[in-house]
CSV table of N, CA, C and O in Angstrom, one decimal:
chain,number,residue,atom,x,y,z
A,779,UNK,N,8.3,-12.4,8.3
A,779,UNK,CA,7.9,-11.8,7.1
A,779,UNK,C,8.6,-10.4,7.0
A,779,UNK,O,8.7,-9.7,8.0
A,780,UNK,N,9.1,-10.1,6.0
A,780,UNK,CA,9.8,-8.7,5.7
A,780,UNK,C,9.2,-8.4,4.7
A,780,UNK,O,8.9,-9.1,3.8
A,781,UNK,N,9.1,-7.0,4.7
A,781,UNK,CA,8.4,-6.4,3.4
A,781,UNK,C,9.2,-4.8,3.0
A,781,UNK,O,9.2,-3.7,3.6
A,782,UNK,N,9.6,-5.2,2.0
A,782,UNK,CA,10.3,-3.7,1.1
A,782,UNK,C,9.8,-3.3,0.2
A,782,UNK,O,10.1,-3.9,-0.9
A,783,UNK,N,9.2,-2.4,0.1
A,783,UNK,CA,8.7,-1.4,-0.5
A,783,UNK,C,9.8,-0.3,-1.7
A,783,UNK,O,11.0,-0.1,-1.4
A,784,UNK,N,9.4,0.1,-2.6
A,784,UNK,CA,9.7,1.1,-3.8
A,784,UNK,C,8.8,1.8,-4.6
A,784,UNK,O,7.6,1.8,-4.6
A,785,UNK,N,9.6,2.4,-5.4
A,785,UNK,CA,8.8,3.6,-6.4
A,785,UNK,C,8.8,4.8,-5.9
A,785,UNK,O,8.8,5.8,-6.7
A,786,UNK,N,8.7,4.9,-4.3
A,786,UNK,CA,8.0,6.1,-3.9
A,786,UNK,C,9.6,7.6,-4.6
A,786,UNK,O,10.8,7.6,-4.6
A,787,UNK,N,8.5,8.6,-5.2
A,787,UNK,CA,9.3,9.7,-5.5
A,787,UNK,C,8.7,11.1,-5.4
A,787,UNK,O,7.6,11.3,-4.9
A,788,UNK,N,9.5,12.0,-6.1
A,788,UNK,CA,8.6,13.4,-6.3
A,788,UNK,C,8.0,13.1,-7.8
A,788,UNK,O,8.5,12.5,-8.8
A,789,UNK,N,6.4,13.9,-7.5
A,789,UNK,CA,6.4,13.5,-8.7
A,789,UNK,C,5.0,14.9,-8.6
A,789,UNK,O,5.0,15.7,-7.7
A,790,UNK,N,4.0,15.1,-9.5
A,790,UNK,CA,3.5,16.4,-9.7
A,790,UNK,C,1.9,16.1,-10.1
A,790,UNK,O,1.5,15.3,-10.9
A,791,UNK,N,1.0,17.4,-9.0
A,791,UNK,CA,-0.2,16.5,-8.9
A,791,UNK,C,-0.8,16.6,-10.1
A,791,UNK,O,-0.4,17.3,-11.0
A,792,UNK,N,-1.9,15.7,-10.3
A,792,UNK,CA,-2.2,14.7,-11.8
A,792,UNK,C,-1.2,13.9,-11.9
A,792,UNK,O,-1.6,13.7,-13.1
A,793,UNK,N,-0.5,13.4,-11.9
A,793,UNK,CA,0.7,12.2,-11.9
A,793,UNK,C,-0.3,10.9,-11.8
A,793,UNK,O,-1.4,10.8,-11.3
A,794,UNK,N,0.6,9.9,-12.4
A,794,UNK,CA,0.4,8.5,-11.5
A,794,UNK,C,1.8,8.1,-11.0
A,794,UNK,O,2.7,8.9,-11.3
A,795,UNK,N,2.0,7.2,-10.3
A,795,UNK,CA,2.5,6.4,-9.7
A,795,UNK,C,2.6,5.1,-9.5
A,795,UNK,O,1.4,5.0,-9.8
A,796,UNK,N,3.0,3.7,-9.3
A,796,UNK,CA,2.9,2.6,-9.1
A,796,UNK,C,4.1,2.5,-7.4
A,796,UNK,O,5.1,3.2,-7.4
A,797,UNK,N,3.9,1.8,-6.6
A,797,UNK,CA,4.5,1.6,-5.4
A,797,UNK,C,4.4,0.2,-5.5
A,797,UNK,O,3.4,-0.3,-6.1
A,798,UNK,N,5.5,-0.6,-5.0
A,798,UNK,CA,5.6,-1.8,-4.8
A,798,UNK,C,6.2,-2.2,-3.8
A,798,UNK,O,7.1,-1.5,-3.4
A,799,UNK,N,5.8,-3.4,-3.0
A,799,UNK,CA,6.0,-4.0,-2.1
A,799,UNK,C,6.6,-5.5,-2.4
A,799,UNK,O,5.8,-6.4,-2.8
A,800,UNK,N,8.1,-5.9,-2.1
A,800,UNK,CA,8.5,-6.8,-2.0
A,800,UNK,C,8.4,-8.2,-0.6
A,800,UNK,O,9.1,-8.1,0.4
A,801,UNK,N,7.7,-9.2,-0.7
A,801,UNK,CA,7.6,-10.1,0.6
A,801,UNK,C,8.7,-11.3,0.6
A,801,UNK,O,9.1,-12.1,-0.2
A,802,UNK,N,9.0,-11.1,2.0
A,802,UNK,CA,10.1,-12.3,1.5
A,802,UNK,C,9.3,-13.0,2.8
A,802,UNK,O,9.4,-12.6,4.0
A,803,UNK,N,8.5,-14.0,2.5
A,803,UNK,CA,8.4,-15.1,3.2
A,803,UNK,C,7.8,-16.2,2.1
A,803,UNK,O,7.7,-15.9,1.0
A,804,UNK,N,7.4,-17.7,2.9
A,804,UNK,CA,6.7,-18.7,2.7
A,804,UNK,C,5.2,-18.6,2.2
A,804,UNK,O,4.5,-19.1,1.4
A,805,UNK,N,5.1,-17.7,3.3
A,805,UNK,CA,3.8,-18.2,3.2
A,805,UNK,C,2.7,-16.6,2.9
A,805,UNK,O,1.8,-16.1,3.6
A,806,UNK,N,3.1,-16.4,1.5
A,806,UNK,CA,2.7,-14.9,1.4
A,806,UNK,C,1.4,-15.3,0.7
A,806,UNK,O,0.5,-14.5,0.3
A,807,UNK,N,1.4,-16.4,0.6
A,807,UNK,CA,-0.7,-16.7,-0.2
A,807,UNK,C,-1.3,-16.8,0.9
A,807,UNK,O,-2.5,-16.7,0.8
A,808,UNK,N,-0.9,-17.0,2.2
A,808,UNK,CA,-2.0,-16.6,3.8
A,808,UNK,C,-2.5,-15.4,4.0
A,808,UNK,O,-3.6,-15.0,4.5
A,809,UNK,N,-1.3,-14.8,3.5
A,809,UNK,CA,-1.7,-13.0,4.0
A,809,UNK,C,-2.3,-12.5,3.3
A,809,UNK,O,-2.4,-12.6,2.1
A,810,UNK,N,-3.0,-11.7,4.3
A,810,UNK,CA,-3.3,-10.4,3.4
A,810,UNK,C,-2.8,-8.7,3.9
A,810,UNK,O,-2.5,-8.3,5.0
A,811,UNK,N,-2.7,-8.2,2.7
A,811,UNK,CA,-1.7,-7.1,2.7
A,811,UNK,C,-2.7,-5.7,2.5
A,811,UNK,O,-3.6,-5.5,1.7
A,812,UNK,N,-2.1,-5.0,3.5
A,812,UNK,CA,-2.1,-3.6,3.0
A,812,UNK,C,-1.0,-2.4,2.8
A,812,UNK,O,0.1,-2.5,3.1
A,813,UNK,N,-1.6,-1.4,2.3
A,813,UNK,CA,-1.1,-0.4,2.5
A,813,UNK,C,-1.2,0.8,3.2
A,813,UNK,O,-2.4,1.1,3.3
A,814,UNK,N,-0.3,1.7,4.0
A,814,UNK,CA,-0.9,2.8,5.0
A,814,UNK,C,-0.2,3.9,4.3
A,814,UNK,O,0.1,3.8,3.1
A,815,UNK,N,0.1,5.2,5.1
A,815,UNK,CA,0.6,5.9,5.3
A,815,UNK,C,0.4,6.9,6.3
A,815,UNK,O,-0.7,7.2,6.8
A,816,UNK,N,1.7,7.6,6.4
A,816,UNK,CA,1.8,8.8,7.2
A,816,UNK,C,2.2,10.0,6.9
A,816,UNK,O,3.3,10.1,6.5
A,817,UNK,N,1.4,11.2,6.9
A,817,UNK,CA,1.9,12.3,6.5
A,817,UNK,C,2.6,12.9,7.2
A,817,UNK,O,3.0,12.1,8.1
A,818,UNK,N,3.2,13.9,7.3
A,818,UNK,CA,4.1,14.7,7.9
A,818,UNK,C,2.8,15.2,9.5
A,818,UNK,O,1.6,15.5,9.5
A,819,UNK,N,3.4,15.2,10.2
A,819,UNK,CA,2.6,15.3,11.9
A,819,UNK,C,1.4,14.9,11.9
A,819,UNK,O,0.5,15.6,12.3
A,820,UNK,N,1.2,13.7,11.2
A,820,UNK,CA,0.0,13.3,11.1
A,820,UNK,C,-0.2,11.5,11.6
A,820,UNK,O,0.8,10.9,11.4
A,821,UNK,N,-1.0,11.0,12.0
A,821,UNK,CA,-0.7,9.4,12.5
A,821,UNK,C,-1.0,8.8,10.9
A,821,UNK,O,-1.4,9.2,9.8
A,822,UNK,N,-0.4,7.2,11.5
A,822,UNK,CA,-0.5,6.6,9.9
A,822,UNK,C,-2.1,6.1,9.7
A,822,UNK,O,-2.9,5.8,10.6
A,823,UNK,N,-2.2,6.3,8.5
A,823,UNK,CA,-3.8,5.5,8.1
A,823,UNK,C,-4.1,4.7,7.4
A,823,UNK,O,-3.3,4.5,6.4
A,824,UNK,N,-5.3,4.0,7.6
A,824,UNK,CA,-5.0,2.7,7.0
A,824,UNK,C,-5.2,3.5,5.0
A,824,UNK,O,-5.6,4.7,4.9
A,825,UNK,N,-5.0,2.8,3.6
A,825,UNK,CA,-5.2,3.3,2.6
A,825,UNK,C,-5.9,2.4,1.5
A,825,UNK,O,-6.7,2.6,0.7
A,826,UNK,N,-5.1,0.9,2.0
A,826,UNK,CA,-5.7,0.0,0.9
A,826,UNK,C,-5.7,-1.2,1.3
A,826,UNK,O,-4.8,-1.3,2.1
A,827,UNK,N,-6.4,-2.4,1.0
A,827,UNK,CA,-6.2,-3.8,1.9
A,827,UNK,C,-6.6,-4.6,0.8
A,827,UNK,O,-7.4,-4.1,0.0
A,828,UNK,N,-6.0,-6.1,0.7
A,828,UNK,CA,-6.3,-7.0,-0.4
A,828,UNK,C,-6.2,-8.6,0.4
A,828,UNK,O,-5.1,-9.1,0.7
A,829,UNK,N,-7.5,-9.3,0.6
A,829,UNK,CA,-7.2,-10.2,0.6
A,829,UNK,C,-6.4,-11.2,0.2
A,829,UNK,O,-6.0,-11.1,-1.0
A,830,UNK,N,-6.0,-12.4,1.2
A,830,UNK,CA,-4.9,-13.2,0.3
A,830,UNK,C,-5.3,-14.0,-1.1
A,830,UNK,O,-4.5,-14.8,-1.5
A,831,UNK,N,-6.3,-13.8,-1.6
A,831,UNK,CA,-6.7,-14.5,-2.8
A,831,UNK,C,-6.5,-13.1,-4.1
A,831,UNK,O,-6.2,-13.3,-5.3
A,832,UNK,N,-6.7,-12.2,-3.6
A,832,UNK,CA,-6.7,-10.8,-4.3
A,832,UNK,C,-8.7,-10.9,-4.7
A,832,UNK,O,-9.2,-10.2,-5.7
A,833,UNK,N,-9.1,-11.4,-4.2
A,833,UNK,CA,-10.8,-11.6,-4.1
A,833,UNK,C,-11.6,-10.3,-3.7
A,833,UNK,O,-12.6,-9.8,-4.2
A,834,UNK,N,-10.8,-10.0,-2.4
A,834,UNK,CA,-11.7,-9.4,-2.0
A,834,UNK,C,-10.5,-7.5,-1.8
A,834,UNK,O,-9.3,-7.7,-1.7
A,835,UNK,N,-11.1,-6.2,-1.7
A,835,UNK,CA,-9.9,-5.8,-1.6
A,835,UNK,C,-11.3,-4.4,-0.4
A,835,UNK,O,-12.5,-4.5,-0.2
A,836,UNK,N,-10.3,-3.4,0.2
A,836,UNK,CA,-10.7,-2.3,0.9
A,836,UNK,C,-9.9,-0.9,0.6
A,836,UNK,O,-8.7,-0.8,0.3
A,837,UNK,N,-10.8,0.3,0.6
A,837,UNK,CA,-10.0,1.6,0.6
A,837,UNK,C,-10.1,2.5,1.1
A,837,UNK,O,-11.3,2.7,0.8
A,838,UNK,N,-9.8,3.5,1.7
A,838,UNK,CA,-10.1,4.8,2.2
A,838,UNK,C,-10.5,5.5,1.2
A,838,UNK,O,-10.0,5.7,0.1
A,839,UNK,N,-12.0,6.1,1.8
A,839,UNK,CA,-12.4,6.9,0.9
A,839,UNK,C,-11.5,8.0,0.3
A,839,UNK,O,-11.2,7.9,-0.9
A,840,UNK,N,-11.1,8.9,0.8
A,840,UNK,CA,-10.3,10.0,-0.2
A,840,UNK,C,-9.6,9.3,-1.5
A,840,UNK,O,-9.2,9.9,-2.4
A,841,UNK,N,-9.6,7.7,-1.5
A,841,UNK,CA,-8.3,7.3,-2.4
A,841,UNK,C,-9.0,6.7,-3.8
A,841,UNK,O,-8.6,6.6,-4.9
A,842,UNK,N,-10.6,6.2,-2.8
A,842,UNK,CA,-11.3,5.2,-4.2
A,842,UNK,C,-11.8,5.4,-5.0
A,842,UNK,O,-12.8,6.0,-4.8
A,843,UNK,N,-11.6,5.2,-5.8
A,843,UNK,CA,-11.4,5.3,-7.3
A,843,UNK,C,-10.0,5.9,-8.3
A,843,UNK,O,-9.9,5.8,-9.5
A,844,UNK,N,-9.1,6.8,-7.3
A,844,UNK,CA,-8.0,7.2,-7.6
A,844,UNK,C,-6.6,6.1,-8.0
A,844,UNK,O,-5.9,6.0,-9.0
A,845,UNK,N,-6.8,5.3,-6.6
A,845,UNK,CA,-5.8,4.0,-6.1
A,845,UNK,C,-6.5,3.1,-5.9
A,845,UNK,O,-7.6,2.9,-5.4
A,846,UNK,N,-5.3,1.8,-6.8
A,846,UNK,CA,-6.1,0.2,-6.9
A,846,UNK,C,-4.9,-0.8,-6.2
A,846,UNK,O,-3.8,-0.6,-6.5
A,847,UNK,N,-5.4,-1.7,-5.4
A,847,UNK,CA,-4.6,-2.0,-4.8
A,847,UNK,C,-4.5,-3.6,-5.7
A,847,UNK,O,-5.6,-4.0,-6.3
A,848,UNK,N,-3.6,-4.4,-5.7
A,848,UNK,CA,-3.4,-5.7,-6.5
A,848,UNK,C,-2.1,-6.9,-6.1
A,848,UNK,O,-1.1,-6.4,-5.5
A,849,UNK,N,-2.0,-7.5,-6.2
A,849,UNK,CA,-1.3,-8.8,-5.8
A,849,UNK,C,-1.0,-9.9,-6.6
A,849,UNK,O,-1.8,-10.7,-7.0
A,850,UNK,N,0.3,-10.0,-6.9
A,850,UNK,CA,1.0,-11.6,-7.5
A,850,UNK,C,1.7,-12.1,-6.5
A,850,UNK,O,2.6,-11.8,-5.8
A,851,UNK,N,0.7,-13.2,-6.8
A,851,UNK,CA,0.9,-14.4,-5.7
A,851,UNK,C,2.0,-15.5,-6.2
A,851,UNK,O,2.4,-16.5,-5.6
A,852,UNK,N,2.4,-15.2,-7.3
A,852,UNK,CA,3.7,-16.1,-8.0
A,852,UNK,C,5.2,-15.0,-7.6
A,852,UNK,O,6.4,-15.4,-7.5
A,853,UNK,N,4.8,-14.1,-7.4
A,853,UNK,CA,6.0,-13.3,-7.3
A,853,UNK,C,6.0,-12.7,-5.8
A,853,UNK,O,7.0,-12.0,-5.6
A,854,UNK,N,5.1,-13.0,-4.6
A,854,UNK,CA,5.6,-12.5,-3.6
A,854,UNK,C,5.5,-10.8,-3.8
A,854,UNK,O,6.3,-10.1,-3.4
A,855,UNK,N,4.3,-10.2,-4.6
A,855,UNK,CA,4.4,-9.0,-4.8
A,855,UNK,C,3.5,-8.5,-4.3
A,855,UNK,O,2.7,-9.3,-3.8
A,856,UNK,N,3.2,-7.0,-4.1
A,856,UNK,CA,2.0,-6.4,-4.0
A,856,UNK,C,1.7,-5.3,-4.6
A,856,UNK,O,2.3,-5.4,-5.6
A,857,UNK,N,1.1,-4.1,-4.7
A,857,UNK,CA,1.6,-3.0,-6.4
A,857,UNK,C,0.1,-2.1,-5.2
A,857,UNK,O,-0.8,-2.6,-4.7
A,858,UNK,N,0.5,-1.0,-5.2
A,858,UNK,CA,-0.5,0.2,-5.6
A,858,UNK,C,-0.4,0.9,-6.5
A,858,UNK,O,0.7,1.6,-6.6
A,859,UNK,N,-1.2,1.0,-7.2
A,859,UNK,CA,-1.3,2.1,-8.4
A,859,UNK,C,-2.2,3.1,-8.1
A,859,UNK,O,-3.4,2.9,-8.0
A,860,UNK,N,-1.4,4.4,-8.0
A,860,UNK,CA,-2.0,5.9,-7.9
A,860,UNK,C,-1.7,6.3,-8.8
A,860,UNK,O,-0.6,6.3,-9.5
A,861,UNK,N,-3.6,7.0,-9.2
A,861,UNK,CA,-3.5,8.2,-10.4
A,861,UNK,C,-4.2,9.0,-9.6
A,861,UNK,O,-4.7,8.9,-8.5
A,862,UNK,N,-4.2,10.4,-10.6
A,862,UNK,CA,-4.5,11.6,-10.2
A,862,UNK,C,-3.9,12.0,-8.5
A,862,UNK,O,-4.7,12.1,-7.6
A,863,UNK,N,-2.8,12.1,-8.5
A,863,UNK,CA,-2.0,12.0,-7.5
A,863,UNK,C,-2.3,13.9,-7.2
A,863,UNK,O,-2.1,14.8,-7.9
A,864,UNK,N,-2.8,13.8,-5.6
A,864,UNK,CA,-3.1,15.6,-4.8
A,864,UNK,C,-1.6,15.8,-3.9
A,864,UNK,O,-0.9,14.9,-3.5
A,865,UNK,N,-1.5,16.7,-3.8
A,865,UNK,CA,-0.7,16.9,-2.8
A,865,UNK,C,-1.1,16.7,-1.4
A,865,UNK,O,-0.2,16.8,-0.6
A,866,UNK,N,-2.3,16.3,-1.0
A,866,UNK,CA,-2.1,15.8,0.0
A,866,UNK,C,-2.0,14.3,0.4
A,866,UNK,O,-1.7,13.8,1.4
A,867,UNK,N,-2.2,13.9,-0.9
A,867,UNK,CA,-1.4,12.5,-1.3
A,867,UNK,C,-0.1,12.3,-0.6
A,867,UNK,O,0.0,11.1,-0.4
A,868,UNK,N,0.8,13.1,-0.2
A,868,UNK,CA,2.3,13.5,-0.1
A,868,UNK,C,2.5,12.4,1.4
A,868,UNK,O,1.6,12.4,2.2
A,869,UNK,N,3.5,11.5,1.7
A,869,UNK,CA,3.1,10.9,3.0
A,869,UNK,C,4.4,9.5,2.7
A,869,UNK,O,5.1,9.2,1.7
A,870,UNK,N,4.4,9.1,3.8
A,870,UNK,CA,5.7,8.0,3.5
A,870,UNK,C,4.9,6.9,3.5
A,870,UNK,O,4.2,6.8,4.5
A,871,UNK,N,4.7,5.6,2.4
A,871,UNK,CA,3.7,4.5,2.2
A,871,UNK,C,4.2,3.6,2.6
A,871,UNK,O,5.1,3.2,1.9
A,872,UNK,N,3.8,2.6,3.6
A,872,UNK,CA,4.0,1.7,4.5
A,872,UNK,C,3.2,0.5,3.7
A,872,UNK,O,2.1,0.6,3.2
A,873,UNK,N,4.0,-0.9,3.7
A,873,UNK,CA,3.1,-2.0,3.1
A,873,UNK,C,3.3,-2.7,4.2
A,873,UNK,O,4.3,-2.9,4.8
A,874,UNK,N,1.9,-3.2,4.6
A,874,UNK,CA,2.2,-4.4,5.7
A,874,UNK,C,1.2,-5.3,5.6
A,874,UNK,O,0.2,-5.1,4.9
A,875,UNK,N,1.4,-6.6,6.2
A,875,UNK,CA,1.0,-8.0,6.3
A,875,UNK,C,0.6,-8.5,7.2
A,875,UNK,O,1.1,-8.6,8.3
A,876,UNK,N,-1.2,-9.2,6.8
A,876,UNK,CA,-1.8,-9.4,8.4
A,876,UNK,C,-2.2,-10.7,8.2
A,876,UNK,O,-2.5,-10.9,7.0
A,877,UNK,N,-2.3,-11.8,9.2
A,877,UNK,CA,-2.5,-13.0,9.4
A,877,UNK,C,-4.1,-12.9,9.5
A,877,UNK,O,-4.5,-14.0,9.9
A,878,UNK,N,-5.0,-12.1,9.4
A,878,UNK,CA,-6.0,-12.3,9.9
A,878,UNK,C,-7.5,-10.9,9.8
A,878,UNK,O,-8.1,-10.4,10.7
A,879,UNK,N,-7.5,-10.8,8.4
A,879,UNK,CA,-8.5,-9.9,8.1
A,879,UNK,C,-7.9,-8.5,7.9
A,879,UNK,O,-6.9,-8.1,8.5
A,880,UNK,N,-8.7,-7.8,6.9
A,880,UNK,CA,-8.2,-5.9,5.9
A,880,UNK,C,-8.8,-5.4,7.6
A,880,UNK,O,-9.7,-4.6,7.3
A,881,UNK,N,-8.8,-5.6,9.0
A,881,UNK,CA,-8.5,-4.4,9.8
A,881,UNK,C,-7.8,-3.6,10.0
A,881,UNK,O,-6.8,-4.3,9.7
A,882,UNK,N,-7.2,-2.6,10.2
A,882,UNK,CA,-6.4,-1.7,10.9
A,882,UNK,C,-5.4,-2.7,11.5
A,882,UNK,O,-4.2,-3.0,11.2
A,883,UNK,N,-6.4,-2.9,12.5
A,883,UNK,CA,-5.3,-3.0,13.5
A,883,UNK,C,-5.2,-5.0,13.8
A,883,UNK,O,-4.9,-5.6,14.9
A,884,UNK,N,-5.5,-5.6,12.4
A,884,UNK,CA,-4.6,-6.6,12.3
A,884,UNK,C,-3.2,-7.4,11.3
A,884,UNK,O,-2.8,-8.4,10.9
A,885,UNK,N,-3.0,-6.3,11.4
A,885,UNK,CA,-1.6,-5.8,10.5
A,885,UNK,C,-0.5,-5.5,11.5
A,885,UNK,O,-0.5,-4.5,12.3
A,886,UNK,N,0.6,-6.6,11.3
A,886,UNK,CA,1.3,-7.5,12.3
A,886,UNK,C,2.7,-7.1,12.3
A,886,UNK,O,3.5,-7.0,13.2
A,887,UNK,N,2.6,-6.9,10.3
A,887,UNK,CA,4.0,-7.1,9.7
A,887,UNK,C,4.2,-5.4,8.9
A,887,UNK,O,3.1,-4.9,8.6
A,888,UNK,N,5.5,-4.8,8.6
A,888,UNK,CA,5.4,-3.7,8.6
A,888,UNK,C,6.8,-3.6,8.0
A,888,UNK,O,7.8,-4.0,8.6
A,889,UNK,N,6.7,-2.8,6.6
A,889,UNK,CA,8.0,-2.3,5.2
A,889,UNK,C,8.1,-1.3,6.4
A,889,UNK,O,7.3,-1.0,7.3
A,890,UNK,N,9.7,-0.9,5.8
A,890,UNK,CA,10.1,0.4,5.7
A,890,UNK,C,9.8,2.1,5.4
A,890,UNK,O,10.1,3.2,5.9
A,891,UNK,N,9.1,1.6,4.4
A,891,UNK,CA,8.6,3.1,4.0
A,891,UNK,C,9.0,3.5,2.6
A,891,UNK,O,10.1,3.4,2.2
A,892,UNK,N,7.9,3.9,1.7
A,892,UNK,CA,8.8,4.5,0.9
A,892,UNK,C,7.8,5.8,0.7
A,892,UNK,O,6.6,5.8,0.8
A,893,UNK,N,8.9,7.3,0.2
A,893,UNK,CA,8.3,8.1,0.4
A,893,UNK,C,7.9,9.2,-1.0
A,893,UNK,O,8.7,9.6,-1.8
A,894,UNK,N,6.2,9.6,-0.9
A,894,UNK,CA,6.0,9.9,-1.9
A,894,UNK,C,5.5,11.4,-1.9
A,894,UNK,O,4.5,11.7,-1.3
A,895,UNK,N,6.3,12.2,-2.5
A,895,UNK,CA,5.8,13.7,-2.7
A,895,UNK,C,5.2,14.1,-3.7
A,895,UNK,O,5.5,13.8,-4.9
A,896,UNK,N,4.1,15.1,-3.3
A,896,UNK,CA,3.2,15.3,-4.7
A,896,UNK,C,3.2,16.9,-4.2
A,896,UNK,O,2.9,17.3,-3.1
A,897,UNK,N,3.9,17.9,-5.7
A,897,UNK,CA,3.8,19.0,-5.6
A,897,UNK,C,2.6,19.4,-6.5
A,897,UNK,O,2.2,18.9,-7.5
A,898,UNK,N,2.0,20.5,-5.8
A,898,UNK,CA,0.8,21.3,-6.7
A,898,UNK,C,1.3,22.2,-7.6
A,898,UNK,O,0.5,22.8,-8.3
């Protein structure tokens, strides 16, 4: 499974945003995907999780109702959409892929990064 991620930029708080995550496998209607991030000297956290049906989905509170997490299963895609973007929003956003439940820590598969700055 490989996952590449985009969108991430500077952008200014109240902003929205959209991030995307590209999957290149088979069998991307098994998974289910999330999104993390990490701030600057900070560990990564979990942010957003979507069942493989897009049925069922999870979020970190600071995010919910801000950020919606969503999935095309014809396109191997996955999309967060941030509005009302804070600066402490600011953080490099990791998309990854887990064979087995929105845990933390069953999230297997792991993008690049892409990185999103939010000035006040």
């Amino acid at each position: 499974v490989q996952l590449v991620e985009s969108g991430g930029r500077l952008v200014q708080a109240g902003d929205s945003l959209r991030l995307s995550c590209a999957a290149s496998t088979q069998v991307f209607m098994s998974l289910d995907m999330g999104w993390f991030r990490q701030a600057p000297g900070k560990e990564r956290e979990f942010v957003a999780g979507i069942n493989w049906s897009g049925g069922q989905n999870a979020y970190q509170d600071s995010v919910r109702g801000r950020f919606t997490i969503s999935r095309d299963n014809r396109k191997n895609m996955v999309y967060l959409e941030m509005t009302n973007l804070k600066p402490e929003d600011t953080a490099v956003y990791f998309c990854a892929a887990s064979e087995g439940g929105l845990e933390a820590a069953a999230f297997d598969y792991w993008g690049q990064g892409t990185r999103v700055t939010v000035s006040s």
